[in-house]
Coordinates of C-alpha atoms in Angstrom, one line a residue:
X1 CA -9.4 27.2 -112.8
X2 CA -6.9 24.7 -111.3
X3 CA -8.1 22.9 -108.3
X4 CA -5.5 22.2 -105.6
X5 CA -5.3 18.5 -104.8
X6 CA -6.1 17.7 -101.1
X7 CA -3.0 16.7 -99.1
X8 CA -3.4 13.1 -97.9
X9 CA -3.8 12.7 -94.2
X10 CA -0.9 11.4 -92.0
X11 CA -1.0 7.7 -91.6
X12 CA 0.1 5.6 -88.6
X13 CA 2.9 4.0 -90.7
X14 CA 4.4 7.5 -91.5
X15 CA 7.7 8.5 -90.0
X16 CA 7.7 12.2 -89.3
X17 CA 10.5 14.7 -88.5
X18 CA 10.6 18.4 -88.0
X19 CA 10.7 20.3 -91.3
X20 CA 14.0 21.9 -92.3
X21 CA 14.5 25.1 -90.3
X22 CA 11.9 24.1 -87.6
X23 CA 13.1 23.8 -84.1
X24 CA 11.4 22.6 -80.9
X25 CA 12.3 25.1 -78.2
X26 CA 11.4 25.8 -74.6
X27 CA 11.0 29.5 -73.6
X28 CA 11.8 29.1 -70.0
X29 CA 11.0 32.7 -69.3
X30 CA 7.4 32.3 -70.3
X31 CA 7.2 28.6 -69.5
X32 CA 6.1 27.7 -73.1
X33 CA 7.3 25.1 -75.6
X34 CA 7.1 26.1 -79.2
X35 CA 7.9 25.2 -82.7
X36 CA 10.0 27.9 -84.2
X37 CA 10.4 28.3 -88.0
X38 CA 11.7 31.2 -90.1
X39 CA 9.2 34.1 -89.5
X40 CA 6.7 32.0 -87.7
X41 CA 6.1 30.5 -84.3
X42 CA 3.6 28.0 -82.9
X43 CA 3.1 27.8 -79.1
X44 CA 2.3 24.3 -78.0
X45 CA 0.0 23.4 -75.2
X46 CA 0.7 20.4 -73.0
X47 CA -1.1 17.9 -75.3
X48 CA 0.4 19.2 -78.5
X49 CA 3.9 19.0 -76.9
X50 CA 3.2 15.4 -75.9
X51 CA 2.2 14.5 -79.4
X52 CA 5.2 16.1 -81.0
X53 CA 7.6 14.4 -78.6
X54 CA 5.9 11.0 -79.1
X55 CA 5.4 11.1 -82.8
X56 CA 7.8 13.4 -84.5
X57 CA 11.5 12.6 -84.8
X58 CA 13.5 15.5 -83.3
X59 CA 16.9 13.9 -83.4
X60 CA 17.9 10.4 -82.3
X61 CA 14.3 9.1 -82.3
X62 CA 13.7 9.8 -86.0
X63 CA 13.1 6.1 -86.6
X64 CA 9.9 5.9 -84.6
X65 CA 6.7 5.8 -86.6
X66 CA 3.4 7.5 -85.7
X67 CA 1.8 4.3 -84.5
X68 CA 4.5 3.8 -81.9
X69 CA 3.9 7.4 -80.6
X70 CA 0.1 6.8 -80.5
X71 CA 0.7 3.6 -78.5
X72 CA 2.9 5.5 -76.1
X73 CA 0.3 8.2 -75.6
X74 CA -2.5 5.7 -75.2
X75 CA -0.6 4.1 -72.4
X76 CA 0.6 7.3 -70.8
X77 CA -2.9 8.9 -70.7
X78 CA -4.8 5.6 -70.2
X79 CA -7.1 6.6 -73.0
X80 CA -8.9 4.6 -75.8
X81 CA -6.5 4.0 -78.7
X82 CA -9.1 4.9 -81.4
X83 CA -9.7 8.3 -79.9
X84 CA -6.1 9.0 -79.3
X85 CA -5.2 7.9 -82.9
X86 CA -8.0 10.1 -84.4
X87 CA -6.9 13.2 -82.5
X88 CA -3.2 12.7 -83.1
X89 CA -3.5 12.0 -86.8
X90 CA -5.7 15.1 -87.2
X91 CA -3.2 17.3 -85.3
X92 CA -0.1 15.9 -87.2
X93 CA -1.9 16.4 -90.6
X94 CA -2.5 20.0 -89.6
X95 CA 1.1 20.5 -88.5
X96 CA 2.3 19.0 -91.8
X97 CA -0.1 21.2 -93.8
X98 CA 1.3 24.3 -92.0
X99 CA 4.9 23.2 -92.8
X100 CA 6.1 22.3 -89.3
X101 CA 6.7 18.6 -89.9
X102 CA 7.5 16.4 -93.0
X103 CA 7.5 12.7 -93.7

């Protein structure tokens, strides 16, 4: 039986962008932000949206690394950097594993 190698976690030095075919969209009618991909949709809560905006290149900000996004979120929410980093890296790894972001 072939074992599937675990995917490495996202690191602070990584530069992320939305995966091909994935779009960040606002459904104004429902008041929800979402990541839309072919045949799938992920509704983002307020914190997930903040992480995507801070850490994932969606256009002109594609040169920002994850560490810069973590620093921005730490300042914006006045939270301990270690806690913010742990939560953000876990969420971004999950989004990458689900095919919404790529490095």
